[in-house]
PDB file of C-alpha atoms and ligand atoms in Angstrom:
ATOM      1  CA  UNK A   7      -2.034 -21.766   4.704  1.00 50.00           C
ATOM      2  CA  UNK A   8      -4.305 -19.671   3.064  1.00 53.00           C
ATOM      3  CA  UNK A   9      -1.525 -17.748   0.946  1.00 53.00           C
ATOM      4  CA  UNK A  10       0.567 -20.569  -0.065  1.00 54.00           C
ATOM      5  CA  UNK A  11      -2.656 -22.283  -1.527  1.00 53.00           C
ATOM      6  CA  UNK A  12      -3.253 -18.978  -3.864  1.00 51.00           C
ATOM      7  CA  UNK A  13       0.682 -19.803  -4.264  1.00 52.00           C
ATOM      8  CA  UNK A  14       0.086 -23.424  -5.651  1.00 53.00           C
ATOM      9  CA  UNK A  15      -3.109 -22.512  -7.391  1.00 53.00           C
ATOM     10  CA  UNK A  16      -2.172 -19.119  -9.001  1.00 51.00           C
ATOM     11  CA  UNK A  17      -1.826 -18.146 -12.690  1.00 48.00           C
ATOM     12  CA  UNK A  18      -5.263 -18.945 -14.870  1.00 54.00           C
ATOM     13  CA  UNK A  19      -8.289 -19.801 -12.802  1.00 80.00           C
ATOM     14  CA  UNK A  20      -7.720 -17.306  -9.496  1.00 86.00           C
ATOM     15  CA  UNK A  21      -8.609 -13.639 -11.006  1.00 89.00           C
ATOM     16  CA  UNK A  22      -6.222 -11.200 -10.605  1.00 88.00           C
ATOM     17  CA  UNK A  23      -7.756  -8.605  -8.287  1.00 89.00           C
ATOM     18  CA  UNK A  24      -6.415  -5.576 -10.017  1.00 88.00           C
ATOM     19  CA  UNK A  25      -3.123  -6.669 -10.031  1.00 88.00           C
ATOM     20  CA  UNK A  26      -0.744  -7.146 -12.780  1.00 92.00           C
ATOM     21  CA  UNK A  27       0.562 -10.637 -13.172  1.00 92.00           C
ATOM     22  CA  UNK A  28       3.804  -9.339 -13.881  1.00 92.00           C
ATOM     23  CA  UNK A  29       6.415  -9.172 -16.779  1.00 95.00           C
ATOM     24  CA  UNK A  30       9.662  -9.987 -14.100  1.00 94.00           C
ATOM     25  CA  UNK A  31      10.869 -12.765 -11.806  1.00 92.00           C
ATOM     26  CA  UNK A  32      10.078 -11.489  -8.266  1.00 93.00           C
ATOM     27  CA  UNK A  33       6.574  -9.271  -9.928  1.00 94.00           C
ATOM     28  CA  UNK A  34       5.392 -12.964 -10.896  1.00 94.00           C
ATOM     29  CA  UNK A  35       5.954 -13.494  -7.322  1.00 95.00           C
ATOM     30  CA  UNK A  36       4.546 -10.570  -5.653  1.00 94.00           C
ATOM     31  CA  UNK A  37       1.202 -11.119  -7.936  1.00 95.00           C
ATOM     32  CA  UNK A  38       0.713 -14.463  -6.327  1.00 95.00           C
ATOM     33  CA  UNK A  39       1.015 -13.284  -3.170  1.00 95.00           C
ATOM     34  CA  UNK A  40      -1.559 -10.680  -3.617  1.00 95.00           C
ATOM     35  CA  UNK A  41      -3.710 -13.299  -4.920  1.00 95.00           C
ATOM     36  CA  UNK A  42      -3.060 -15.153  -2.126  1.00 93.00           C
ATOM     37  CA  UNK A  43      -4.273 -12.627   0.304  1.00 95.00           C
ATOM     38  CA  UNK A  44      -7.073 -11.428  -1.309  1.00 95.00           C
ATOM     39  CA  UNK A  45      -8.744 -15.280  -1.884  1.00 94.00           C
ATOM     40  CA  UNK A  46      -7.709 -15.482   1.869  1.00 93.00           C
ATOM     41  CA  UNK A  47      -9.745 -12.193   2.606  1.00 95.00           C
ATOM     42  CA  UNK A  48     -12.561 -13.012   0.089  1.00 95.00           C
ATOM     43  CA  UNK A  49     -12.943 -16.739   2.665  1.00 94.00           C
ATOM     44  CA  UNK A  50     -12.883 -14.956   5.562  1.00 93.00           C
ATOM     45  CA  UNK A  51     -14.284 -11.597   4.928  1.00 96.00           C
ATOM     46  CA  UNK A  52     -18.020 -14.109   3.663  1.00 97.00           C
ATOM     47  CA  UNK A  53     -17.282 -16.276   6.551  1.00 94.00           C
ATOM     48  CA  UNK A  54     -17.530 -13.289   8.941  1.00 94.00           C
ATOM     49  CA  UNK A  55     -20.314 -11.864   6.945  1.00 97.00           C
ATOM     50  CA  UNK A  56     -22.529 -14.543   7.123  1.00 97.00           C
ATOM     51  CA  UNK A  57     -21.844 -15.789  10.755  1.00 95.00           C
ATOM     52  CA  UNK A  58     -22.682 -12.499  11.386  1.00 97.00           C
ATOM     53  CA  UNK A  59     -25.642 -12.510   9.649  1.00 97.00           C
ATOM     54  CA  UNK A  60     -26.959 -15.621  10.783  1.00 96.00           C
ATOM     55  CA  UNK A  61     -26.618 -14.013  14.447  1.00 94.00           C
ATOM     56  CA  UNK A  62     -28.613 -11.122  13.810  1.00 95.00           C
ATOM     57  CA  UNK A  63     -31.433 -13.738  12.140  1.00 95.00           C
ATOM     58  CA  UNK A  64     -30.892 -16.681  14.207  1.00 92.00           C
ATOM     59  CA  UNK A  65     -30.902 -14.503  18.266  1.00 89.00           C
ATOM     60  CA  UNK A  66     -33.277 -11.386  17.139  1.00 89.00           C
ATOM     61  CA  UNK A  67     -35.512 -10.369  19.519  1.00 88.00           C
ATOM     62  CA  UNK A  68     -38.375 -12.154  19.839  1.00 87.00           C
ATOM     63  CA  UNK A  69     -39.948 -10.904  22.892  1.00 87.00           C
ATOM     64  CA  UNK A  70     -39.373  -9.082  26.738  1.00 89.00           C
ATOM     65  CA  UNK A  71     -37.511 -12.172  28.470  1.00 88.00           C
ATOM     66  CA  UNK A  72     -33.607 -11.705  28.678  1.00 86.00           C
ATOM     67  CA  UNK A  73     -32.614 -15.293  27.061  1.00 83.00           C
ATOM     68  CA  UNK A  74     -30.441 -17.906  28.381  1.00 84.00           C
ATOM     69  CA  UNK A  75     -26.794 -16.271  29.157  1.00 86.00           C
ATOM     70  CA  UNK A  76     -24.195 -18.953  28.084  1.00 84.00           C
ATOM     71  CA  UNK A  77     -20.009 -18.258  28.400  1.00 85.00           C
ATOM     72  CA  UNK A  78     -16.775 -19.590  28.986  1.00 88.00           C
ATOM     73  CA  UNK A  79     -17.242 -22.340  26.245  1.00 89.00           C
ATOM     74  CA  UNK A  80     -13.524 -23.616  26.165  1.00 92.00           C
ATOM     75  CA  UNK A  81     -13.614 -25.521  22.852  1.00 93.00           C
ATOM     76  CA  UNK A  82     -14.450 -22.914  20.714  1.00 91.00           C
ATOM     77  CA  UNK A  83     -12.831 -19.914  22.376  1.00 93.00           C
ATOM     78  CA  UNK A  84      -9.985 -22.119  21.301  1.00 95.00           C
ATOM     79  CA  UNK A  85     -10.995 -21.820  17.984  1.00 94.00           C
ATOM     80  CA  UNK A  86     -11.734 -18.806  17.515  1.00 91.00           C
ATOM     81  CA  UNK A  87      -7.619 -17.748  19.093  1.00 95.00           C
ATOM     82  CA  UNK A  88      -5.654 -20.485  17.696  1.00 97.00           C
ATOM     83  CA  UNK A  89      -7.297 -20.178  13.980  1.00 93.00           C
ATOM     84  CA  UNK A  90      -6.852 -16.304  13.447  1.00 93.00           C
ATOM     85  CA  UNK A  91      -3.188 -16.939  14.992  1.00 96.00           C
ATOM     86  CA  UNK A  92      -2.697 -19.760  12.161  1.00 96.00           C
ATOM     87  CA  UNK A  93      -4.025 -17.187   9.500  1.00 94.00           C
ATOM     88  CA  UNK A  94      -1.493 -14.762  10.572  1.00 95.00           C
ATOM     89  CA  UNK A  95       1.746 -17.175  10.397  1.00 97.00           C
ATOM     90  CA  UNK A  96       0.527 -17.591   7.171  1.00 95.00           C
ATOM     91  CA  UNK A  97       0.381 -14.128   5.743  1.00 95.00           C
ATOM     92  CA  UNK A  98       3.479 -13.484   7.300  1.00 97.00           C
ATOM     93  CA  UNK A  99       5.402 -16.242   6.360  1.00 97.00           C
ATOM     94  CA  UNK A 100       4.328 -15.740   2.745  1.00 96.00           C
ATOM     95  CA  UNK A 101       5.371 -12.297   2.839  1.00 96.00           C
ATOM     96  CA  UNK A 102       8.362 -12.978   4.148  1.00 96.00           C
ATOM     97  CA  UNK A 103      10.097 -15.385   1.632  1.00 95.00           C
ATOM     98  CA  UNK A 104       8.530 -13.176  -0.908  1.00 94.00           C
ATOM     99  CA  UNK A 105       9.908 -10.228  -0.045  1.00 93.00           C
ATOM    100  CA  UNK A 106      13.263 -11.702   1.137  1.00 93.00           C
ATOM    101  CA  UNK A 107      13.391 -12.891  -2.559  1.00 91.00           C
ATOM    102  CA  UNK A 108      12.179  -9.055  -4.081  1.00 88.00           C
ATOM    103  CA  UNK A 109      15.612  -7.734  -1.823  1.00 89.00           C
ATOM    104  CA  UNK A 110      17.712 -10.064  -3.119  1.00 89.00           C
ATOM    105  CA  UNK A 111      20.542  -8.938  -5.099  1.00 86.00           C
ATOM    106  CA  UNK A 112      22.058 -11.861  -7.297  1.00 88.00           C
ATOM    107  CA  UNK A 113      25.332 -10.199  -8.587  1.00 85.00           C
ATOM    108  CA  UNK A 114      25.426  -9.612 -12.242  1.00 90.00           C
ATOM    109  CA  UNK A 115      27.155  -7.202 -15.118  1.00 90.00           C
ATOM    110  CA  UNK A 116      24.006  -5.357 -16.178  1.00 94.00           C
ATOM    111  CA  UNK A 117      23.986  -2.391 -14.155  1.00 94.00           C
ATOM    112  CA  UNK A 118      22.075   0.524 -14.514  1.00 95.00           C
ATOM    113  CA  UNK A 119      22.331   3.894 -12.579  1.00 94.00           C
ATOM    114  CA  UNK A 120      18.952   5.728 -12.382  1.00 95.00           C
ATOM    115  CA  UNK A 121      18.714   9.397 -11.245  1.00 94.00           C
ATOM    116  CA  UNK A 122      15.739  10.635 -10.447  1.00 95.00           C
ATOM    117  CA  UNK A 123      15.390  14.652 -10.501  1.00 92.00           C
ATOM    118  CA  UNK A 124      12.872  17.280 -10.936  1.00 90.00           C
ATOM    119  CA  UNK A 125      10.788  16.216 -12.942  1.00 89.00           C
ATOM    120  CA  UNK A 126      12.633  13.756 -15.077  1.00 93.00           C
ATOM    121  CA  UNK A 127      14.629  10.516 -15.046  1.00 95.00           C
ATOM    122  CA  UNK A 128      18.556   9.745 -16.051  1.00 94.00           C
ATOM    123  CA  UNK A 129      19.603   6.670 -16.553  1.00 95.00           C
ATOM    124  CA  UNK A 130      23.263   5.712 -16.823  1.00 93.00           C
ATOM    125  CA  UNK A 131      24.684   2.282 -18.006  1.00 93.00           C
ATOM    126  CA  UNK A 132      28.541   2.421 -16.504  1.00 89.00           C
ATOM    127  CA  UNK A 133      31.118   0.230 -18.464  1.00 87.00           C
ATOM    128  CA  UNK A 134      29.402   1.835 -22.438  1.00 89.00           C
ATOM    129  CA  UNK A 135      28.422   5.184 -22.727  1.00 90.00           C
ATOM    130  CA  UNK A 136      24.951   3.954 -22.640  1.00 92.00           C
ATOM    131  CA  UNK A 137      22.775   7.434 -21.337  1.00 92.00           C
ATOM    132  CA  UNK A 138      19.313   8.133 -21.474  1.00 93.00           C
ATOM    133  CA  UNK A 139      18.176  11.469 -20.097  1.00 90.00           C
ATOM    134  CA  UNK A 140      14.386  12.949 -20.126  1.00 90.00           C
ATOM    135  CA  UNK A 141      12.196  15.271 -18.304  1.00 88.00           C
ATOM    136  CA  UNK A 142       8.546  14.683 -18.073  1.00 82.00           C
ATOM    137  CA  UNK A 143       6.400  13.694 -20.884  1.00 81.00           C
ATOM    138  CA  UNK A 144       9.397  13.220 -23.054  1.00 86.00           C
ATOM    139  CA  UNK A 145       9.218   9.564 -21.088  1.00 88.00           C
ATOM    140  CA  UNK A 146      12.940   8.595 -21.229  1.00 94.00           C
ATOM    141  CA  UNK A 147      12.982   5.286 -22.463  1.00 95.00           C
ATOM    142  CA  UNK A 148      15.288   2.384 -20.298  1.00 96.00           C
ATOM    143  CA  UNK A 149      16.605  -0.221 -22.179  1.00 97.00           C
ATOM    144  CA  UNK A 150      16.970  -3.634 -20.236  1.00 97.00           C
ATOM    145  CA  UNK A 151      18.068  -7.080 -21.527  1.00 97.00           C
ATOM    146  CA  UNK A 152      15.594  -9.964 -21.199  1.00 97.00           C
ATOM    147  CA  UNK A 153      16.319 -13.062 -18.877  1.00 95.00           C
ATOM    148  CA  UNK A 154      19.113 -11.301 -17.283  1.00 95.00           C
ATOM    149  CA  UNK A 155      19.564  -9.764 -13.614  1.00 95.00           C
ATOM    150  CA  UNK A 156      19.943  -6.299 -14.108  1.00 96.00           C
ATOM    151  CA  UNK A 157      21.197  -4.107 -10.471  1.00 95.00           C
ATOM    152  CA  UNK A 158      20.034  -0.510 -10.627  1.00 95.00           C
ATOM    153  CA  UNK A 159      21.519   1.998  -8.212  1.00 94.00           C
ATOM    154  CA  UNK A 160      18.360   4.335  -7.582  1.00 95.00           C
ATOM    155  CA  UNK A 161      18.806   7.783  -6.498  1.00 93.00           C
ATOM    156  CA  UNK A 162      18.125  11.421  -6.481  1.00 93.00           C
ATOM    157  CA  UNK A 163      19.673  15.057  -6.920  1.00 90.00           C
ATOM    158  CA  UNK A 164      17.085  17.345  -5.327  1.00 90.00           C
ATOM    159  CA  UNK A 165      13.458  15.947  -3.178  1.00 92.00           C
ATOM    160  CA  UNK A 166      12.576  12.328  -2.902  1.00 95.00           C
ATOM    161  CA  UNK A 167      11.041  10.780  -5.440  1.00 97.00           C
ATOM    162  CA  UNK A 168       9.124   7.273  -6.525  1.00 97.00           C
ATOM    163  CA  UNK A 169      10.646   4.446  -8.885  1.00 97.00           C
ATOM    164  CA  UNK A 170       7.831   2.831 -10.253  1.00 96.00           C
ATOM    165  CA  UNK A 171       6.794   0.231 -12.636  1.00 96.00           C
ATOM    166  CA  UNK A 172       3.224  -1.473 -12.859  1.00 94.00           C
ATOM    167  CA  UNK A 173       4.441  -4.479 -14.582  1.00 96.00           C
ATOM    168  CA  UNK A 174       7.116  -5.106 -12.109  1.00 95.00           C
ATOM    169  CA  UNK A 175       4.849  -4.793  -9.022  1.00 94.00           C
ATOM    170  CA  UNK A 176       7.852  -3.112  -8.248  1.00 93.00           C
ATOM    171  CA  UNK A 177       8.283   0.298  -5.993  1.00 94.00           C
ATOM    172  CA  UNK A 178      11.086   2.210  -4.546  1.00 95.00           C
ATOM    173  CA  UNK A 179      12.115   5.609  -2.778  1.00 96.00           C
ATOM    174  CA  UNK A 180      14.479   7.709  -4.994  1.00 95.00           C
ATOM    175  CA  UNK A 181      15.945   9.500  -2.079  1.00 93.00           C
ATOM    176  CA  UNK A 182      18.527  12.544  -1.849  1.00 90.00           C
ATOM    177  CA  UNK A 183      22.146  11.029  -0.443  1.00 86.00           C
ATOM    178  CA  UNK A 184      21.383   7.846  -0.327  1.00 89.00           C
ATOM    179  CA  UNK A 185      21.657   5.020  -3.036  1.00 92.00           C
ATOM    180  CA  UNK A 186      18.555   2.449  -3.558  1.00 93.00           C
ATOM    181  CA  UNK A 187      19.863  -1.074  -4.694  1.00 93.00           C
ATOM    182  CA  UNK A 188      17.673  -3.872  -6.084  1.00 94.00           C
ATOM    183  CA  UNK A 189      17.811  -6.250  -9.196  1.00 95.00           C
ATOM    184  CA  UNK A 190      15.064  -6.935 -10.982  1.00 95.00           C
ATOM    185  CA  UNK A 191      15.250  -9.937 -13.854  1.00 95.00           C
ATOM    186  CA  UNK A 192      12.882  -8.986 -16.832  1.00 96.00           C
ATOM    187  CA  UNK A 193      11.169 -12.324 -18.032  1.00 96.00           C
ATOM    188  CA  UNK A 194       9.144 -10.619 -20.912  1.00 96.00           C
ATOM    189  CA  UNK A 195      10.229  -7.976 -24.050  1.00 97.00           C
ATOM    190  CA  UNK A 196       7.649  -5.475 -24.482  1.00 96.00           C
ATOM    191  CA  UNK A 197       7.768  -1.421 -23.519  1.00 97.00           C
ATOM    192  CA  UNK A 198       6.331  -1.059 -19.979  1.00 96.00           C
ATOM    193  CA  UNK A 199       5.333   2.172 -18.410  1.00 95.00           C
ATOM    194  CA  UNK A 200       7.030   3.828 -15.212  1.00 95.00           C
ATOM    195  CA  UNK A 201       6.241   6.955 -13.100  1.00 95.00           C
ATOM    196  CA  UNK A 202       7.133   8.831  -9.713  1.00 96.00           C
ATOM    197  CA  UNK A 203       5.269   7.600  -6.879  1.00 96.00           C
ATOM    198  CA  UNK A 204       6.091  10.792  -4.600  1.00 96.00           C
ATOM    199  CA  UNK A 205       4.610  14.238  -5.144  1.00 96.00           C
ATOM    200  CA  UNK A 206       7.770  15.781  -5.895  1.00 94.00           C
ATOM    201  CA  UNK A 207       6.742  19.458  -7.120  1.00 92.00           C
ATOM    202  CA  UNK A 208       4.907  21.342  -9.854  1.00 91.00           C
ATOM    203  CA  UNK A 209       5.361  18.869 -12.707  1.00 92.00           C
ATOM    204  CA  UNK A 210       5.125  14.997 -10.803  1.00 94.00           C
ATOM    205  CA  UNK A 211       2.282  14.122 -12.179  1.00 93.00           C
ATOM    206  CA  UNK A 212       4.172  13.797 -16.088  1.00 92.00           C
ATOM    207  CA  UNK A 213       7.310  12.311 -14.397  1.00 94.00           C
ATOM    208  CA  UNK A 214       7.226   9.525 -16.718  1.00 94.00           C
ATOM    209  CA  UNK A 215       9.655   6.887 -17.954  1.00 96.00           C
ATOM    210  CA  UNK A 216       9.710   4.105 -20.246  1.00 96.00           C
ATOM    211  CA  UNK A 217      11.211   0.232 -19.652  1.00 97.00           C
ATOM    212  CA  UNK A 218      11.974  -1.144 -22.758  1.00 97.00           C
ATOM    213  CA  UNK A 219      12.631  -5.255 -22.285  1.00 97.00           C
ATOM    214  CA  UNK A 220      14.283  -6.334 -25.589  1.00 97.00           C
ATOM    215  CA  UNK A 221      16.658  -9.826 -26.449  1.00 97.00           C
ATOM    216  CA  UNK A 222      20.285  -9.581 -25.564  1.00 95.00           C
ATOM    217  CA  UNK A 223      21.304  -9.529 -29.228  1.00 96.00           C
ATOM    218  CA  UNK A 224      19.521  -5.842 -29.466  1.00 97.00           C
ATOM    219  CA  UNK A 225      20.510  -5.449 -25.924  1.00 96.00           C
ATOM    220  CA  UNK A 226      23.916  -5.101 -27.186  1.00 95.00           C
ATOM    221  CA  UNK A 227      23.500  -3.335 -30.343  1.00 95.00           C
ATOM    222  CA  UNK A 228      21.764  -0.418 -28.445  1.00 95.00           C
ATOM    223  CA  UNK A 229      24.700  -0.273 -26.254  1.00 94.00           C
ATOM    224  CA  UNK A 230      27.089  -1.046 -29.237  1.00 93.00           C
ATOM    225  CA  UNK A 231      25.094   2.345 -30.811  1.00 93.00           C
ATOM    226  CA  UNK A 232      26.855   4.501 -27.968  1.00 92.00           C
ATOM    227  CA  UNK A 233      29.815   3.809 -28.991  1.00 91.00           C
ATOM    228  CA  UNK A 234      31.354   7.172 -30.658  1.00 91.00           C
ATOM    229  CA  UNK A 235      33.004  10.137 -29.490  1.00 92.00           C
ATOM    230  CA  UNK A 236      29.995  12.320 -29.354  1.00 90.00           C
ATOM    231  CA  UNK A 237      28.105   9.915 -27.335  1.00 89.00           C
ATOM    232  CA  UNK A 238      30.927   9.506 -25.345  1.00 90.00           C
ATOM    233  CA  UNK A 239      31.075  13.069 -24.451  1.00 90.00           C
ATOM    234  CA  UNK A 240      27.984  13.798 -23.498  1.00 88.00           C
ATOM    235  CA  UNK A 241      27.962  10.207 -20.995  1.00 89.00           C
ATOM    236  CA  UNK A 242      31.165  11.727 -19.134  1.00 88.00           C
ATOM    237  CA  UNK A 243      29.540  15.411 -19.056  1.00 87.00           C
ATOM    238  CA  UNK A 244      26.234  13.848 -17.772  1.00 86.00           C
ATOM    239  CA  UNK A 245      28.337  11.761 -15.386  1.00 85.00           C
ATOM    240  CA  UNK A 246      30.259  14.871 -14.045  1.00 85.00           C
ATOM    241  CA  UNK A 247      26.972  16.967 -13.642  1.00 84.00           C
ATOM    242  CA  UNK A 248      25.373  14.579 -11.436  1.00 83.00           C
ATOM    243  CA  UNK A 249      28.418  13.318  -9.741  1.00 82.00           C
ATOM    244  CA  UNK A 250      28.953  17.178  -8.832  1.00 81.00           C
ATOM    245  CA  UNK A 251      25.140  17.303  -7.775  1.00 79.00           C
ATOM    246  CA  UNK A 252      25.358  14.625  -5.714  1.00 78.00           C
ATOM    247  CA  UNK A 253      28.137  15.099  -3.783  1.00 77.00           C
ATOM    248  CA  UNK A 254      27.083  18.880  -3.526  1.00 70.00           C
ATOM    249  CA  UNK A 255      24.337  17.649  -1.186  1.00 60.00           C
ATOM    250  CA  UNK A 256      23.047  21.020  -2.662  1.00 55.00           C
ATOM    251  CA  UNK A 257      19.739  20.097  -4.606  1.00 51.00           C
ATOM    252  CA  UNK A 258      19.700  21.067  -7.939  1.00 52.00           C
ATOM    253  CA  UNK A 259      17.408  23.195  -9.861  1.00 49.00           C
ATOM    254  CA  UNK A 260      14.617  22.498 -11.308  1.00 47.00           C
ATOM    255  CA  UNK A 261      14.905  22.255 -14.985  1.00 45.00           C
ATOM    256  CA  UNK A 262      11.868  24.192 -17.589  1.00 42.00           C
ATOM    257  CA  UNK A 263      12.951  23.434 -20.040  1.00 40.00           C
ATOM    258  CA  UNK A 264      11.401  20.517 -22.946  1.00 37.00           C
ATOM    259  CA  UNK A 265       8.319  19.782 -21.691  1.00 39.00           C
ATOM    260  CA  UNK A 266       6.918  20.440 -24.976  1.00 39.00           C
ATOM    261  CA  UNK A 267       4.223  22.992 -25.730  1.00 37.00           C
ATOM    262  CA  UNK A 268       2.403  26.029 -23.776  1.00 34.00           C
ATOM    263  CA  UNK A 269       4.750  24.762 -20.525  1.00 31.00           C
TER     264      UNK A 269
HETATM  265 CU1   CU B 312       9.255  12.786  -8.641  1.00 62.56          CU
END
């Protein structure tokens, strides 16, 4: 109840409680969910407050005589189950198409391959020879179409790590052996910030990335830009390296290399 009206009456007049409103399809829809709850925990969190409040006022003590002992009044024990019951269906129902629509994974030709090591991020586009490979604060920028449903397949060489974008309202586990799938449909060009989400070693805290949502046309220009022998090259060696790291199921080491000065 209380979600889906934050639902209807999202966007301008509910504030955003710290949130970001979001810059993708299923981020627009996790933001009004969160408004959602928190409007429903602002109601009830002042309607507790002040009930309880107006107890402590209203039944103080007021002298030595034990006052009139009242219980078992049907009606509003009702109430007071059936209401917080209602609340919960609510939540939960919200969450659930919500969620069931952030797991969704509309098939589509944009695919990007994201490795996650330490303490950097790889990203592959297979079909070009599309790569983009950076450690730390050298923030290795993604490129993503806009208005298109682009899969990644998340995962990791060496220790589990955090895919994470702000804008997106958007988190997942970058985990060792296994492969993370999710689409995400960017509704908005601009250069959004990413990070790992799992302390991961020495240098987490700089494992940075960069999402860069641009129109198709430069969409595939950048990709067209790939398209020589040397770039070639280095896509298939990159391609082997990991290939032969992942299916080592030996982590690999951690890189020093580039992380710019006194490091
Ligand atoms: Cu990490």
């Amino acid at each position: 109840m209380l979600p889906a009206a934050g639902l209807v009456l999202s966007g301008c007049t509910i504030p955003s409680f710290g949130a970001h409103a979001g810059v993708s399809d299923t981020s627009k829809q996790a933001f009004h969910l969160w408004q959602g709850f928190s409007v429903a925990a602002a109601i009830i969190g002042t309607l507790t407050t002040g009930l309880i409040i107006w107890a402590v006022l209203r039944y103080r003590r007021r002298g030595d005589q034990i006052p009139e002992q009242v219980q078992y009044h049907l009606p509003f024990e009702v109430v007071y189950t059936v209401v917080p019951i209602l609340i919960v269906i609510g939540l939960f129902g919200a969450t659930l198409v919500v969620e069931n629509k952030s797991v969704a994974n509309p098939s589509t030709n944009v695919i990007v391959n994201v490795n996650a090591f330490q303490w950097g991020w790889q990203f592959t586009y297979p079909g070009s020879n599309a790569l983009v490979y950076g450690q730390t604060t050298q923030s290795p920028e993604m490129v993503l179409p806009v208005d298109e449903n682009v899969h990644f397949n998340l995962t990791s060489t060496d220790v589990v790590h955090g895919f994470y974008v702000r804008q997106f309202n958007f988190s997942r586990y970058a985990l060792p052996g296994v492969v993370n799938q999710f689409t995400i449909r960017p509704t908005q060009t601009g250069t959004y910030f990413g990070q790992c989400t799992q302390l991961c070693g020495l240098y987490h805290s700089l494992m940075f990335f960069r999402v860069k949502v641009v129109t198709d046309s430069q969409y595939s220009q950048w990709l067209a830009s790939f398209n020589n022998p040397a770039a070639k090259a280095r896509f298939t060696a990159a391609v082997n390296t990991t290939n032969a790291e992942l299916s080592s199921g030996v982590p690999s080491k951690a890189t020093y290399t580039n992380f710019g000065s006194g490091k």
